[in-house]
Amino acid sequence: MAENNEMMEDIIDSHPERMNNLSKYYPFFKLMDNAFGSYKDIDVKDLDMPYLVLAVLRYLIEENHFNHKKVTYDDICGFIGCRIREDFGLTPEPDRMKALESYIFDKMCNDGRPFILTWFDPCAKKKRISRIRFIESRYDQGQLHYILTEEALSFYLDTKEIREESRISVEHILLSKMVSSKNFKGGLDVVARIGQEVSRLEASKDQVLRLLGHHVFEGVQALDDFMNRGMAWFEQEHEMFAQNKALVDQAMAMCTENETLKEINALDRALKTVMRKHENLLDACTKLQIQADQMISRAKHNRFRKAMDFENYKARMMEADSLEALAAFVKPLFGLKMRKTLPLSQLDDLLTCKIEEAAEKERIVTGRTREYIYEDEAADLRIETNFKYFLKILFERLLARGRVSLTELNRLYTLRLGSDICDNGDYYTFLAHISQKNFYDLSKAAVSPDTFLEAATAKFLISSEWARYRLLKFKLTYMPETLIETKEGFYISEIIFERTEE
């Protein structure tokens, strides 16, 4: 008797919740009863209302929540008409097709009225009425557009019709609707389902890793499938986590009731836990790719090994207890040709072969060894030559004017060295080297150079042609706020070169 009482208490207590969960299926099965026959002389008995309902639900999910588009009445009717033509092969006249589209969509909306389900509540000892809608309309900025209700989203998820990789994203859409409608208990259930989905992805990741360890080729195929299906939506899921966390924080800030605040706190804690699991899964998947590359590399190395491991092969034959494997192993040993013979075709080669003393010796010509210039040596020589031209023009300008800007230098280099000077990489290398110091004294640079540029300058100052520059002193003033465009899309900051006597 005690067990029966406990069972009846469970039946009575859980019945309202079960009916609320079942009520989201009622509109779908109610629409199934609307069998098509003919409509305005159009033979529509082949149309399938359940297919059209699920198609419209998926269309609204995609357009509203993934593409962020406001769907109008004409959009939905156009989608229904497209399905009728392409999937069922019906092509009535345009006016009749438009009327048929409106008729089907009005049936899905129940002509603007909710679907009503009446059931008995054993707790309250009275009948309850559940009003359910799949599609509701909103008026915004002078236009009527349509969205799915919370019940429609929950129903569609339960049908498992949604693509596997986007299930977390659709659960997030449902969560945002529940938080907006202040259904925090329902939101907690949605977060639990998101956590289960993340755990499922973790299990899939572990399965891929195990498969890679046992059979690398099947593991590679499973890895590609997991990355294409499981990882493709990570960025979108991360954004939706942040959006729903912001909604929960906003609801917490606006809440004044203690009981409601407790529900929000519980939802916030659960959401934070799932967010951490999701981030850890992303890190683990990144490491999984590295581990997979290492396993594939080892498998390739083992597959193309140079030596035969006879001990391992013998152990595997004994484990399999297979005579066929043993026969295949020893059969080549019985066909060895132990007696060696010399082909007659080789006799001519032996007779015409020259002995070592009669062989012509190689003549070694003594002479001057050829000098080779390596690529790095050629590059250093080119850089020094280019630096010589850049420095000489700079020093001449400083002696003549006492002051020159980088803008003027660019113009001088272009006139003397050609218009393609701004495409020369050595020019920018020269600017980087000369910008290492703010002051240059060439008399000191010739004795003890500090930089690569000063060392190159010291070589140039030895010649009589450069004698007039040996006592030159100048300073550099950098102007980062002023930019010079050397060529389209490339900028360098202005520098002022000024001769000084200090």
Coordinates of C-alpha atoms in Angstrom, one line a residue:
M1 CA 0.0 0.0 0.0
A2 CA 2.8 2.4 0.8
E3 CA 4.4 1.8 -2.6
N4 CA 1.0 2.4 -4.3
N5 CA 0.6 5.7 -2.4
E6 CA 4.1 6.8 -3.3
M7 CA 3.4 6.0 -7.0
M8 CA 0.1 7.9 -7.0
E9 CA 1.8 10.9 -5.4
D10 CA 4.4 10.9 -8.2
I11 CA 1.6 10.6 -10.9
I12 CA -0.4 13.5 -9.4
D13 CA 2.6 15.7 -8.8
S14 CA 4.3 15.2 -12.1
H15 CA 1.1 15.3 -14.3
P16 CA 1.0 19.1 -14.8
E17 CA 4.6 19.3 -15.8
R18 CA 4.2 16.3 -18.2
M19 CA 1.2 17.9 -19.8
N20 CA 3.0 21.2 -20.2
N21 CA 5.8 19.3 -22.0
L22 CA 3.4 17.4 -24.2
S23 CA 1.4 20.5 -25.1
K24 CA 4.1 21.7 -27.4
Y25 CA 3.4 18.7 -29.7
Y26 CA -0.4 19.4 -29.9
P27 CA -0.3 22.0 -32.7
F28 CA 1.7 19.7 -34.9
F29 CA -0.6 16.7 -34.6
K30 CA -3.6 19.0 -34.9
L31 CA -2.3 20.3 -38.2
M32 CA -1.7 16.7 -39.3
D33 CA -5.5 16.2 -39.2
N34 CA -5.9 18.8 -41.9
A35 CA -5.7 16.5 -44.8
F36 CA -5.6 18.1 -48.2
G37 CA -8.1 17.2 -50.9
S38 CA -8.8 20.0 -53.3
Y39 CA -8.6 23.7 -52.9
K40 CA -10.2 26.0 -55.5
D41 CA -10.1 23.3 -58.2
I42 CA -6.5 22.5 -57.4
D43 CA -5.7 18.8 -56.7
V44 CA -3.6 19.1 -53.5
K45 CA -4.2 15.7 -52.0
D46 CA -0.4 14.9 -52.4
L47 CA 0.7 17.8 -50.3
D48 CA 2.0 16.8 -46.9
M49 CA 1.2 19.2 -44.1
P50 CA 3.7 17.8 -41.5
Y51 CA 6.6 18.3 -44.0
L52 CA 5.5 21.8 -44.8
V53 CA 5.2 22.7 -41.0
L54 CA 8.7 21.4 -40.2
A55 CA 10.1 23.2 -43.3
V56 CA 8.6 26.5 -42.3
L57 CA 9.8 26.1 -38.7
R58 CA 13.4 25.5 -40.0
Y59 CA 13.1 28.4 -42.4
L60 CA 12.1 30.8 -39.6
I61 CA 15.0 29.5 -37.4
E62 CA 17.5 30.1 -40.2
E63 CA 16.3 33.5 -41.3
N64 CA 15.5 35.0 -37.9
H65 CA 18.3 33.7 -35.7
F66 CA 21.2 32.8 -38.0
N67 CA 20.7 35.4 -40.8
H68 CA 19.1 38.1 -38.4
K69 CA 16.4 38.8 -41.0
K70 CA 12.9 40.0 -40.3
V71 CA 10.6 37.6 -42.1
T72 CA 7.4 39.0 -43.6
Y73 CA 4.2 37.3 -44.7
D74 CA 5.3 37.4 -48.4
D75 CA 8.6 35.8 -47.5
I76 CA 7.0 32.8 -45.8
C77 CA 4.3 32.4 -48.6
G78 CA 7.1 32.6 -51.2
F79 CA 9.0 29.8 -49.3
I80 CA 5.9 27.6 -49.1
G81 CA 5.2 28.1 -52.9
C82 CA 8.8 27.2 -53.7
R83 CA 8.4 23.9 -51.7
I84 CA 5.1 23.1 -53.4
R85 CA 6.6 23.6 -56.9
E86 CA 10.0 21.9 -56.3
D87 CA 9.1 19.1 -53.8
F88 CA 5.6 18.2 -54.9
G89 CA 5.7 19.1 -58.6
L90 CA 2.5 21.3 -58.5
T91 CA 2.5 24.3 -60.8
P92 CA -1.0 26.0 -60.6
E93 CA -1.6 29.5 -62.0
P94 CA 0.1 32.4 -60.1
D95 CA -3.2 33.7 -58.6
R96 CA -4.2 30.2 -57.4
M97 CA -0.7 29.5 -56.1
K98 CA -0.8 32.7 -54.1
A99 CA -4.2 31.8 -52.6
L100 CA -2.9 28.2 -51.8
E101 CA 0.2 29.6 -50.1
S102 CA -1.9 32.0 -47.9
Y103 CA -4.3 29.2 -47.1
I104 CA -1.6 26.8 -45.9
F105 CA 0.2 29.5 -43.8
D106 CA -3.1 30.6 -42.2
K107 CA -3.7 27.0 -41.2
M108 CA -0.2 26.9 -39.5
C109 CA -1.1 30.1 -37.6
N110 CA -4.6 28.7 -36.9
D111 CA -6.0 31.9 -38.4
G112 CA -4.4 34.0 -35.7
R113 CA -5.8 32.0 -32.8
P114 CA -3.8 29.8 -30.4
F115 CA -4.2 26.0 -30.4
I116 CA -6.2 25.1 -27.3
L117 CA -5.6 21.9 -25.3
T118 CA -7.8 21.1 -22.4
W119 CA -6.6 18.7 -19.7
F120 CA -7.3 17.7 -16.1
D121 CA -5.1 18.9 -13.3
P122 CA -5.2 16.3 -10.4
C123 CA -3.4 18.7 -8.0
A124 CA -5.9 21.5 -8.3
K125 CA -8.8 19.1 -9.1
K126 CA -9.9 21.1 -12.1
K127 CA -9.5 21.4 -15.8
R128 CA -6.7 23.4 -17.3
I129 CA -6.4 25.1 -20.7
S130 CA -3.1 25.4 -22.5
R131 CA -2.9 27.9 -25.3
I132 CA 0.0 27.1 -27.7
R133 CA 1.3 28.9 -30.8
F134 CA 4.0 27.9 -33.1
I135 CA 4.3 31.2 -35.0
E136 CA 3.5 34.7 -33.7
S137 CA 3.6 38.1 -35.4
R138 CA 5.1 41.3 -34.3
Y139 CA 4.6 44.9 -35.6
D140 CA 7.8 46.8 -35.9
Q141 CA 8.6 50.0 -37.8
G142 CA 5.4 49.9 -39.8
Q143 CA 5.9 46.3 -40.9
L144 CA 4.5 43.0 -39.7
H145 CA 7.0 40.2 -39.3
Y146 CA 6.9 36.6 -37.9
I147 CA 9.0 34.7 -35.4
L148 CA 8.8 31.3 -33.7
T149 CA 7.6 30.9 -30.2
E150 CA 9.4 29.2 -27.3
E151 CA 7.2 26.1 -27.7
A152 CA 8.0 25.8 -31.4
L153 CA 11.7 26.0 -30.9
S154 CA 11.5 23.4 -28.1
F155 CA 9.4 21.1 -30.3
Y156 CA 11.7 21.4 -33.2
L157 CA 14.7 20.5 -31.1
D158 CA 12.9 17.4 -29.8
T159 CA 12.3 16.2 -33.4
K160 CA 16.1 16.0 -33.9
E161 CA 15.5 17.6 -37.3
I162 CA 18.1 20.3 -36.7
R163 CA 21.6 19.7 -37.9
E164 CA 23.9 18.1 -35.3
E165 CA 26.6 20.7 -35.5
S166 CA 24.2 23.6 -34.9
R167 CA 22.2 22.1 -32.0
I168 CA 24.0 24.2 -29.3
S169 CA 23.3 27.3 -31.3
V170 CA 19.6 26.6 -31.5
E171 CA 19.5 25.7 -27.8
H172 CA 21.0 29.2 -27.2
I173 CA 18.2 30.8 -29.2
L174 CA 15.7 29.0 -27.0
L175 CA 17.6 30.1 -23.9
S176 CA 17.6 33.7 -24.9
K177 CA 13.8 33.5 -25.4
M178 CA 13.3 32.0 -22.0
V179 CA 15.5 34.6 -20.3
S180 CA 13.6 37.4 -22.1
S181 CA 10.3 35.9 -20.9
K182 CA 11.7 35.4 -17.4
N183 CA 11.3 31.7 -17.5
F184 CA 14.5 31.0 -15.6
K185 CA 13.7 27.5 -14.5
G186 CA 13.1 26.5 -18.1
G187 CA 16.4 28.2 -19.0
L188 CA 18.2 26.1 -16.4
D189 CA 16.9 22.9 -18.2
V190 CA 18.2 24.4 -21.6
V191 CA 21.6 25.1 -20.1
A192 CA 21.7 21.5 -18.8
R193 CA 21.0 20.2 -22.4
I194 CA 23.8 22.5 -23.7
G195 CA 26.1 20.9 -21.1
Q196 CA 25.1 17.5 -22.3
E197 CA 25.8 18.4 -25.9
V198 CA 29.3 19.8 -24.9
S199 CA 29.9 16.5 -23.0
R200 CA 28.9 14.5 -26.1
L201 CA 31.4 16.5 -28.2
E202 CA 34.1 15.8 -25.6
A203 CA 33.3 12.0 -25.8
S204 CA 33.5 12.3 -29.6
K205 CA 36.9 13.9 -29.3
D206 CA 38.1 11.1 -27.0
Q207 CA 36.8 8.5 -29.4
V208 CA 38.7 10.1 -32.3
L209 CA 41.9 10.1 -30.2
R210 CA 41.4 6.4 -29.3
L211 CA 40.7 5.5 -33.0
L212 CA 43.9 7.3 -34.0
G213 CA 45.9 5.1 -31.6
H214 CA 44.4 1.9 -32.9
H215 CA 43.9 2.5 -36.6
V216 CA 45.4 5.7 -37.9
F217 CA 43.7 5.8 -41.3
E218 CA 40.2 5.4 -39.9
G219 CA 41.2 7.9 -37.1
V220 CA 42.2 10.5 -39.7
Q221 CA 38.8 10.2 -41.4
A222 CA 37.0 10.5 -38.1
L223 CA 39.1 13.5 -37.2
D224 CA 38.2 15.3 -40.4
D225 CA 34.5 14.5 -39.8
F226 CA 34.8 15.8 -36.2
M227 CA 36.5 19.0 -37.2
N228 CA 34.1 19.7 -40.0
R229 CA 31.0 19.0 -37.9
G230 CA 32.0 19.7 -34.3
M231 CA 34.4 22.6 -34.7
A232 CA 32.7 24.5 -37.5
W233 CA 30.3 26.3 -35.1
F234 CA 32.6 27.0 -32.2
E235 CA 33.0 30.7 -33.0
Q236 CA 29.2 31.2 -33.4
E237 CA 28.6 29.3 -30.2
H238 CA 31.1 31.4 -28.3
E239 CA 29.4 34.6 -29.4
M240 CA 26.0 33.2 -28.3
F241 CA 27.4 32.2 -24.9
A242 CA 28.5 35.8 -24.4
Q243 CA 25.1 37.2 -25.6
N244 CA 23.1 35.0 -23.2
K245 CA 25.5 35.7 -20.3
A246 CA 24.8 39.4 -20.9
L247 CA 21.1 38.8 -20.9
V248 CA 21.4 36.9 -17.6
D249 CA 23.5 39.7 -16.1
Q250 CA 20.9 42.3 -17.2
A251 CA 18.1 40.2 -15.7
M252 CA 20.0 39.9 -12.4
A253 CA 20.6 43.7 -12.2
M254 CA 16.9 44.4 -12.8
C255 CA 15.5 41.8 -10.4
T256 CA 14.1 42.8 -7.0
E257 CA 12.3 39.6 -5.9
N258 CA 14.4 37.2 -3.7
E259 CA 12.9 34.0 -5.1
T260 CA 13.4 35.1 -8.7
L261 CA 17.0 36.3 -7.9
K262 CA 17.8 32.8 -6.6
E263 CA 16.6 31.3 -9.9
I264 CA 18.7 33.8 -11.8
N265 CA 21.8 33.0 -9.7
A266 CA 21.4 29.3 -10.3
L267 CA 21.0 29.9 -14.0
D268 CA 24.1 32.1 -14.0
R269 CA 26.2 29.5 -12.1
A270 CA 25.1 26.8 -14.5
L271 CA 25.8 28.9 -17.6
K272 CA 29.3 29.8 -16.3
T273 CA 30.1 26.1 -15.8
V274 CA 29.0 25.2 -19.3
M275 CA 31.0 28.1 -20.7
R276 CA 34.1 26.8 -19.0
K277 CA 33.5 23.3 -20.4
H278 CA 33.0 24.8 -23.8
E279 CA 36.3 26.7 -23.6
N280 CA 38.2 23.7 -22.3
L281 CA 36.8 21.6 -25.2
L282 CA 38.1 24.2 -27.7
D283 CA 41.6 24.0 -26.1
A284 CA 41.4 20.2 -26.1
C285 CA 40.4 20.2 -29.8
T286 CA 43.4 22.4 -30.6
K287 CA 45.7 20.0 -28.8
L288 CA 44.0 17.1 -30.6
Q289 CA 45.1 18.4 -34.0
I290 CA 48.7 18.5 -32.7
Q291 CA 48.5 15.0 -31.3
A292 CA 46.9 13.7 -34.5
D293 CA 49.8 15.1 -36.6
Q294 CA 52.3 13.4 -34.3
M295 CA 50.5 10.1 -34.5
I296 CA 50.2 10.3 -38.3
S297 CA 53.9 11.1 -38.5
R298 CA 54.8 8.0 -36.4
A299 CA 52.4 5.8 -38.4
K300 CA 54.1 6.9 -41.7
H301 CA 57.5 6.2 -40.2
N302 CA 56.5 2.8 -39.1
R303 CA 54.8 2.0 -42.3
F304 CA 57.9 2.7 -44.4
R305 CA 60.5 1.1 -42.0
K306 CA 63.7 -0.3 -43.6
A307 CA 64.0 -3.5 -41.6
M308 CA 61.7 -6.5 -41.1
D309 CA 60.9 -7.2 -37.4
F310 CA 60.9 -11.0 -37.5
E311 CA 60.2 -11.4 -33.8
N312 CA 57.1 -9.2 -34.0
Y313 CA 55.9 -11.1 -37.1
K314 CA 56.4 -14.5 -35.4
A315 CA 54.6 -13.3 -32.3
R316 CA 51.6 -12.1 -34.4
M317 CA 51.5 -15.5 -36.3
M318 CA 51.5 -17.4 -33.0
E319 CA 48.8 -15.2 -31.6
A320 CA 46.7 -15.7 -34.7
D321 CA 47.5 -19.4 -34.8
S322 CA 47.3 -19.4 -38.6
L323 CA 49.1 -22.0 -40.8
E324 CA 48.3 -19.9 -43.9
A325 CA 50.4 -17.0 -42.5
L326 CA 53.3 -19.4 -41.7
A327 CA 53.1 -20.9 -45.2
A328 CA 53.2 -17.5 -46.8
F329 CA 56.2 -16.6 -44.7
V330 CA 58.4 -19.8 -45.4
K331 CA 57.3 -20.4 -49.0
P332 CA 59.8 -17.9 -50.6
L333 CA 62.7 -19.6 -48.6
F334 CA 62.1 -22.9 -50.5
G335 CA 62.6 -21.3 -53.9
L336 CA 66.1 -19.9 -53.4
K337 CA 68.5 -20.4 -56.3
M338 CA 71.7 -21.5 -54.6
R339 CA 73.8 -22.2 -57.8
K340 CA 75.2 -19.1 -59.5
T341 CA 76.0 -19.1 -63.3
L342 CA 77.6 -16.5 -65.5
P343 CA 75.6 -15.4 -68.5
L344 CA 77.4 -15.8 -71.9
S345 CA 76.5 -12.2 -72.8
Q346 CA 79.0 -11.0 -70.1
L347 CA 82.0 -12.8 -71.8
D348 CA 82.5 -10.1 -74.4
D349 CA 82.6 -7.5 -71.7
L350 CA 85.3 -9.4 -69.8
L351 CA 87.4 -9.8 -73.0
T352 CA 87.2 -6.1 -73.9
C353 CA 87.8 -4.8 -70.4
K354 CA 91.1 -2.9 -70.1
I355 CA 93.5 -3.7 -67.3
E356 CA 94.3 -1.1 -64.8
E357 CA 97.8 -0.3 -66.2
A358 CA 96.6 0.2 -69.7
A359 CA 93.8 2.5 -68.6
E360 CA 94.2 6.1 -69.6
K361 CA 95.1 8.3 -66.7
E362 CA 93.2 11.5 -66.0
R363 CA 95.1 14.6 -66.7
I364 CA 95.2 17.2 -63.9
V365 CA 95.7 20.7 -65.2
T366 CA 97.4 22.9 -62.7
G367 CA 96.6 26.5 -62.7
R368 CA 94.8 29.3 -61.0
T369 CA 91.9 28.2 -58.7
R370 CA 88.6 29.8 -59.7
E371 CA 87.2 32.2 -57.2
Y372 CA 83.5 31.8 -56.2
I373 CA 81.3 34.5 -54.7
Y374 CA 78.5 33.1 -52.5
E375 CA 75.0 34.6 -52.3
D376 CA 75.5 36.2 -48.9
E377 CA 78.8 37.8 -50.1
A378 CA 77.1 39.2 -53.2
A379 CA 74.2 40.5 -51.0
D380 CA 76.7 42.3 -48.7
L381 CA 78.5 43.8 -51.7
R382 CA 75.2 45.0 -53.2
I383 CA 74.1 46.6 -49.9
E384 CA 77.4 48.4 -49.4
T385 CA 77.3 49.8 -52.9
N386 CA 73.7 51.0 -52.5
F387 CA 74.5 52.5 -49.1
K388 CA 77.4 54.4 -50.7
Y389 CA 75.1 56.1 -53.1
F390 CA 72.5 56.9 -50.4
L391 CA 75.2 58.4 -48.0
K392 CA 76.9 60.4 -50.7
I393 CA 73.7 62.2 -51.7
L394 CA 72.9 62.8 -48.0
F395 CA 76.3 64.2 -47.2
E396 CA 76.4 66.4 -50.3
R397 CA 73.1 67.9 -49.3
L398 CA 74.2 68.5 -45.7
L399 CA 77.4 70.3 -46.8
A400 CA 75.5 72.4 -49.3
R401 CA 72.4 73.3 -47.3
G402 CA 73.1 72.2 -43.7
R403 CA 69.6 70.8 -43.4
V404 CA 67.5 68.3 -45.4
S405 CA 64.3 66.4 -44.7
L406 CA 63.5 62.8 -45.7
T407 CA 60.9 64.1 -48.1
E408 CA 63.5 66.1 -50.0
L409 CA 65.9 63.1 -49.9
N410 CA 63.2 60.9 -51.5
R411 CA 62.9 63.4 -54.3
L412 CA 66.7 63.6 -54.8
Y413 CA 67.1 59.8 -54.7
T414 CA 64.3 59.5 -57.3
L415 CA 65.9 62.1 -59.6
R416 CA 69.4 60.6 -59.4
L417 CA 68.9 56.9 -58.9
G418 CA 65.6 56.3 -60.7
S419 CA 61.8 56.4 -60.0
D420 CA 61.9 52.7 -58.8
I421 CA 64.0 53.6 -55.7
C422 CA 60.9 53.2 -53.5
D423 CA 60.6 49.6 -54.6
N424 CA 64.2 48.9 -53.5
G425 CA 64.4 47.0 -50.3
D426 CA 68.0 48.2 -49.6
Y427 CA 66.6 51.8 -49.3
Y428 CA 64.4 50.8 -46.4
T429 CA 67.3 48.9 -44.9
F430 CA 69.4 52.0 -45.1
L431 CA 66.7 54.1 -43.3
A432 CA 66.4 51.4 -40.6
H433 CA 70.2 51.4 -40.0
I434 CA 70.7 55.2 -40.0
S435 CA 67.8 55.5 -37.5
Q436 CA 69.7 53.5 -34.9
K437 CA 71.4 56.7 -33.6
N438 CA 70.3 60.4 -33.2
F439 CA 73.8 61.9 -33.8
Y440 CA 76.7 61.0 -36.1
D441 CA 80.3 62.2 -35.9
L442 CA 82.1 60.8 -39.0
S443 CA 85.6 61.6 -37.6
K444 CA 84.8 59.1 -34.7
A445 CA 83.0 56.7 -37.0
A446 CA 86.2 56.3 -39.1
V447 CA 88.2 55.3 -36.0
S448 CA 85.7 53.3 -33.9
P449 CA 82.5 52.5 -35.7
D450 CA 79.5 51.5 -33.5
T451 CA 77.1 50.1 -36.1
F452 CA 77.1 48.3 -39.4
L453 CA 76.4 51.6 -41.2
E454 CA 79.3 53.4 -39.5
A455 CA 81.6 50.5 -40.5
A456 CA 80.6 50.8 -44.1
T457 CA 81.0 54.6 -44.0
A458 CA 84.5 54.1 -42.5
K459 CA 85.5 52.1 -45.7
F460 CA 84.2 54.9 -47.9
L461 CA 86.0 57.7 -46.0
I462 CA 89.4 56.2 -46.7
S463 CA 89.2 57.2 -50.4
S464 CA 90.2 60.7 -51.4
E465 CA 86.9 61.3 -53.0
W466 CA 85.2 61.2 -49.6
A467 CA 87.9 63.3 -47.8
R468 CA 85.6 66.3 -47.5
Y469 CA 83.0 64.4 -45.5
R470 CA 85.5 63.1 -42.8
L471 CA 84.7 66.0 -40.3
L472 CA 81.0 66.1 -40.9
K473 CA 78.7 66.0 -37.9
F474 CA 74.9 65.8 -38.1
K475 CA 71.9 65.0 -35.9
L476 CA 68.5 63.3 -36.7
T477 CA 65.2 64.6 -35.5
Y478 CA 62.3 62.1 -35.8
M479 CA 58.7 63.3 -36.5
P480 CA 56.5 60.2 -36.1
E481 CA 53.3 62.3 -36.4
T482 CA 54.2 63.2 -40.0
L483 CA 53.9 60.4 -42.5
I484 CA 55.4 60.1 -46.0
E485 CA 53.8 57.9 -48.7
T486 CA 56.7 56.3 -50.6
K487 CA 54.3 54.3 -52.8
E488 CA 50.7 53.4 -52.7
G489 CA 49.8 51.9 -49.3
F490 CA 53.3 52.3 -47.8
Y491 CA 54.2 55.0 -45.3
I492 CA 57.3 56.1 -43.4
S493 CA 57.7 58.8 -40.8
E494 CA 59.5 62.1 -41.4
I495 CA 63.1 62.6 -40.4
I496 CA 65.1 65.9 -40.3
F497 CA 68.8 65.7 -40.9
E498 CA 70.7 68.7 -39.7
R499 CA 74.4 69.5 -39.7
T500 CA 75.9 70.6 -36.4
E501 CA 79.3 71.8 -35.1
E502 CA 78.9 70.3 -31.6

